[in-house]
Short mmCIF file of C-alpha atoms in Angstrom, two decimals:
data_model
loop_
_atom_site.label_atom_id
_atom_site.label_comp_id
_atom_site.label_asym_id
_atom_site.label_seq_id
_atom_site.Cartn_x
_atom_site.Cartn_y
_atom_site.Cartn_z
CA GLU Q 1 -9.26 13.67 12.11
CA THR Q 2 -6.62 15.82 11.54
CA GLY Q 3 -2.96 16.24 10.31
CA VAL Q 4 -1.86 13.37 8.49
CA THR Q 5 -2.59 10.27 9.13
CA GLN Q 6 -1.30 6.84 8.05
CA THR Q 7 -2.58 2.95 8.35
CA PRO Q 8 -1.31 0.30 8.86
CA ARG Q 9 1.04 1.83 11.98
CA HIS Q 10 2.66 -1.33 12.26
CA LEU Q 11 3.67 -4.09 9.87
CA VAL Q 12 4.88 -7.10 9.51
CA MET Q 13 5.26 -9.04 6.28
CA GLY Q 14 7.17 -11.98 4.29
CA MET Q 15 9.43 -11.32 0.74
CA THR Q 16 6.34 -13.09 -1.36
CA ASN Q 17 3.29 -10.53 0.16
CA LYS Q 18 1.68 -7.72 -1.15
CA LYS Q 19 0.41 -5.35 0.94
CA SER Q 20 -0.37 -1.76 0.75
CA LEU Q 21 0.09 1.61 3.16
CA LYS Q 22 -1.93 4.43 3.20
CA CYS Q 23 -1.98 8.19 3.78
CA GLU Q 24 -4.65 10.90 3.78
CA GLN Q 25 -3.83 14.49 4.20
CA HIS Q 26 -6.74 16.93 5.63
CA LEU Q 27 -5.28 20.15 5.33
CA GLY Q 28 -5.84 20.28 2.51
CA HIS Q 29 -2.23 20.52 0.72
CA ASN Q 30 -1.46 19.80 -2.52
CA ALA Q 31 2.44 17.67 -2.63
CA MET Q 32 2.11 14.20 -0.56
CA TYR Q 33 5.72 12.73 0.34
CA TRP Q 34 7.36 9.32 0.90
CA TYR Q 35 9.55 8.27 3.02
CA LYS Q 36 11.73 5.94 4.66
CA GLN Q 37 13.84 5.72 7.78
CA SER Q 38 15.91 3.45 8.74
CA ALA Q 39 17.87 2.88 11.86
CA LYS Q 40 21.29 5.10 11.62
CA LYS Q 41 20.40 6.95 8.68
CA PRO Q 42 19.39 10.23 6.96
CA LEU Q 43 15.99 10.51 6.23
CA GLU Q 44 16.09 9.07 2.66
CA LEU Q 45 12.79 11.17 0.45
CA MET Q 46 11.18 8.77 -2.35
CA PHE Q 47 8.82 9.47 -3.43
CA VAL Q 48 6.76 12.97 -4.53
CA TYR Q 49 3.36 14.24 -6.11
CA ASN Q 50 1.83 17.34 -6.93
CA PHE Q 51 -1.49 17.51 -7.45
CA LYS Q 52 -1.85 13.81 -8.47
CA GLU Q 53 1.83 13.40 -10.56
CA GLN Q 54 4.70 12.44 -9.38
CA THR Q 55 7.31 14.39 -9.72
CA GLU Q 56 10.49 12.89 -8.08
CA ASN Q 57 11.45 8.90 -8.06
CA ASN Q 58 14.48 8.91 -5.74
CA SER Q 59 15.76 5.15 -7.62
CA VAL Q 60 13.66 3.30 -5.31
CA PRO Q 61 13.40 -0.45 -6.36
CA SER Q 62 10.08 -1.24 -8.54
CA ARG Q 63 9.30 -3.24 -5.20
CA PHE Q 64 7.65 0.27 -3.78
CA SER Q 65 4.78 1.43 -5.79
CA PRO Q 66 3.30 4.50 -5.64
CA GLU Q 67 -0.30 5.85 -6.03
CA CYS Q 68 -1.83 8.73 -5.83
CA PRO Q 69 -5.29 8.90 -6.47
CA ASN Q 70 -6.37 12.42 -6.16
CA SER Q 71 -4.70 15.16 -3.71
CA SER Q 72 -5.30 13.38 -0.58
CA HIS Q 73 -4.45 10.28 -0.61
CA LEU Q 74 -0.85 8.77 -0.78
CA PHE Q 75 -0.71 4.63 -1.55
CA LEU Q 76 2.84 3.31 -1.05
CA HIS Q 77 2.46 -0.71 -2.53
CA LEU Q 78 5.02 -3.07 -1.27
CA HIS Q 79 5.46 -6.54 -2.98
CA THR Q 80 8.44 -8.72 -2.78
CA LEU Q 81 11.10 -7.23 -0.06
CA GLN Q 82 13.53 -7.72 1.49
CA PRO Q 83 14.74 -7.67 5.27
CA GLU Q 84 16.69 -4.26 4.77
CA ASP Q 85 13.49 -2.83 3.10
CA SER Q 86 11.90 -2.96 6.88
CA ALA Q 87 12.00 0.95 8.40
CA LEU Q 88 9.61 3.48 9.38
CA TYR Q 89 7.87 5.08 6.50
CA LEU Q 90 6.19 8.63 7.03
CA CYS Q 91 4.07 10.37 4.56
CA ALA Q 92 4.31 14.06 4.69
CA SER Q 93 2.44 16.88 2.53
CA SER Q 94 3.06 20.76 1.69
CA GLN Q 95 1.27 23.57 1.02
CA ASP Q 96 2.62 22.98 -2.69
CA LEU Q 97 5.96 22.55 -4.99
CA ALA Q 98 6.42 26.07 -5.71
CA GLY Q 99 9.53 26.87 -2.90
CA GLY Q 100 7.90 29.88 -0.57
CA GLY Q 101 8.98 27.88 2.94
CA ASP Q 102 6.04 25.90 3.33
CA GLU Q 103 7.44 23.38 5.73
CA GLN Q 104 5.83 19.54 5.65
CA TYR Q 105 3.38 17.53 7.95
CA PHE Q 106 4.50 14.30 8.68
CA GLY Q 107 1.59 11.23 9.87
CA PRO Q 108 3.67 9.57 12.89
CA GLY Q 109 4.69 6.52 9.96
CA THR Q 110 3.70 2.59 9.52
CA ARG Q 111 6.67 0.66 10.81
CA LEU Q 112 7.66 -2.25 8.64
CA THR Q 113 9.15 -5.16 9.45
CA VAL Q 114 10.22 -7.60 6.75
CA THR Q 115 10.52 -11.16 7.93
CA ALA Y 1 22.74 22.18 -4.19
CA GLN Y 2 22.21 21.85 -0.75
CA SER Y 3 23.62 19.74 2.40
CA VAL Y 4 23.48 19.93 6.09
CA THR Y 5 25.77 19.18 8.86
CA GLN Y 6 24.07 17.41 12.66
CA LEU Y 7 27.58 17.65 14.09
CA ASP Y 8 26.11 16.31 17.45
CA SER Y 9 24.77 12.09 16.92
CA GLN Y 10 24.27 12.31 20.42
CA VAL Y 11 23.24 15.31 22.94
CA PRO Y 12 23.28 13.97 26.87
CA VAL Y 13 21.98 16.88 28.93
CA PHE Y 14 21.42 16.65 32.70
CA GLU Y 15 17.08 18.24 33.59
CA GLU Y 16 16.95 21.87 33.34
CA ALA Y 17 20.67 22.82 32.09
CA PRO Y 18 20.66 24.72 29.10
CA VAL Y 19 21.93 22.61 25.12
CA GLU Y 20 22.45 23.61 21.81
CA LEU Y 21 22.26 21.32 18.83
CA ARG Y 22 24.59 22.15 16.55
CA CYS Y 23 23.62 22.79 12.85
CA ASN Y 24 25.63 23.46 9.18
CA TYR Y 25 24.35 23.61 5.93
CA SER Y 26 26.08 24.44 2.45
CA SER Y 27 24.10 25.84 -0.23
CA SER Y 28 25.42 27.93 -3.52
CA VAL Y 29 21.50 30.04 -3.21
CA SER Y 30 19.27 31.57 -0.10
CA VAL Y 31 18.30 29.10 1.97
CA TYR Y 32 15.73 28.42 4.05
CA LEU Y 33 15.98 26.70 7.20
CA PHE Y 34 13.95 23.96 9.63
CA TRP Y 35 14.23 22.16 12.71
CA TYR Y 36 12.06 19.22 12.92
CA VAL Y 37 11.48 17.15 16.42
CA GLN Y 38 10.54 13.30 16.59
CA TYR Y 39 9.53 12.20 19.25
CA PRO Y 40 9.39 8.38 20.03
CA ASN Y 41 6.87 6.12 17.43
CA GLN Y 42 5.75 9.50 16.16
CA GLY Y 43 6.78 11.39 12.66
CA LEU Y 44 8.38 14.52 13.20
CA GLN Y 45 6.88 17.63 14.05
CA LEU Y 46 8.27 21.32 12.99
CA LEU Y 47 9.89 22.84 16.35
CA LEU Y 48 10.13 26.16 14.17
CA LYS Y 49 11.66 27.83 10.46
CA TYR Y 50 13.68 30.44 9.17
CA LEU Y 51 12.48 31.86 6.16
CA SER Y 52 14.28 35.99 6.48
CA GLY Y 53 14.02 38.93 8.56
CA SER Y 54 15.28 38.48 12.26
CA THR Y 55 17.59 36.20 12.57
CA LEU Y 56 17.07 35.28 16.11
CA VAL Y 57 13.42 32.51 15.81
CA LYS Y 58 11.55 31.33 18.80
CA GLY Y 59 8.91 28.38 17.90
CA ILE Y 60 7.41 26.35 20.61
CA ASN Y 61 8.19 24.65 23.29
CA GLY Y 62 10.57 26.83 24.59
CA PHE Y 63 13.06 26.72 21.50
CA GLU Y 64 15.00 29.32 19.38
CA ALA Y 65 17.44 28.76 16.60
CA GLU Y 66 20.03 31.19 15.76
CA PHE Y 67 20.42 31.41 11.44
CA ASN Y 68 23.78 32.99 11.02
CA LYS Y 69 24.57 33.41 7.60
CA SER Y 70 28.66 33.98 7.94
CA GLN Y 71 29.25 31.04 9.16
CA THR Y 72 25.99 29.12 7.94
CA SER Y 73 25.14 27.81 10.48
CA PHE Y 74 21.64 27.25 12.26
CA HIS Y 75 21.81 26.38 16.18
CA LEU Y 76 19.27 25.21 18.30
CA ARG Y 77 19.07 26.08 21.59
CA LYS Y 78 17.28 26.09 24.75
CA PRO Y 79 17.94 27.29 28.44
CA SER Y 80 16.13 24.90 30.47
CA VAL Y 81 15.19 21.13 29.06
CA HIS Y 82 12.49 18.96 30.41
CA ILE Y 83 12.37 15.32 30.85
CA SER Y 84 9.88 15.40 27.72
CA ASP Y 85 12.36 17.53 24.79
CA THR Y 86 13.44 13.47 25.27
CA ALA Y 87 13.80 13.41 21.01
CA GLU Y 88 15.53 13.12 18.44
CA TYR Y 89 15.84 16.28 16.93
CA PHE Y 90 16.61 17.18 13.10
CA CYS Y 91 17.84 20.01 11.01
CA ALA Y 92 16.42 20.48 7.25
CA VAL Y 93 17.30 23.06 4.17
CA MET Y 94 15.90 24.45 1.51
CA SER Y 95 16.40 26.58 -1.72
CA SER Y 96 14.86 29.57 -1.47
CA SER Y 97 13.90 28.01 -5.54
CA ALA Y 98 12.92 24.51 -4.81
CA SER Y 99 10.62 22.90 -2.80
CA LYS Y 100 13.04 19.70 -1.58
CA ILE Y 101 13.59 19.97 2.11
CA ILE Y 102 17.22 18.43 2.51
CA PHE Y 103 17.42 16.67 6.03
CA GLY Y 104 20.18 16.00 7.94
CA SER Y 105 21.15 12.63 10.19
CA GLY Y 106 19.30 14.14 13.04
CA THR Y 107 20.42 14.66 16.51
CA ARG Y 108 19.20 12.31 19.65
CA LEU Y 109 18.57 14.71 23.01
CA SER Y 110 18.41 12.50 26.03
CA ILE Y 111 18.25 14.02 29.54
CA ARG Y 112 19.11 12.94 32.78
CA PRO Y 113 17.38 13.57 35.62
#
């Protein structure tokens, strides 16, 4: 595997379910990100991790719970979601958070549908 | 704080015609600028970036962009588009003193045969 991978690619879940999204980066990067992409809205940054430590939480509801066990893996645990949470969830990584113009590398996303 | 405005939500063009996708930004400090492309059912992929130096930046797939500091713009251009360029294009800005990227709302490029 190369780059940033995400599983599953598609997920349908009921509002009472618990599920997890997984992201893995094979680039040796130190920073990882979760974004939410909804139709007709700008990309929304949800969480940022640097060297496994969370550095940013953009007022995300507690029904979304991130986990970063190491610099290569990032999870998003989901529980009691709402239909408006249906979106494409994108994971990204970058070399680090020290600035310098490092671009972010994105995974293909997980298309989540909440029924 | 930085912000990015993509002036056109949709741009339809004929195949082999030139295209320009417009992007303006605002920032009180120096910035780095990016263009990303998102093909259907895929994540975002970097097309090109401006960090410093020459204001004309060449990217992948024949795209280029010009950084204009006085007009705070970073428009993306291609002299001749192909059907395969059908995608959504995102302009993004990063402050030179931080690593957070701010994305524009995207421009959907549709190519007509």
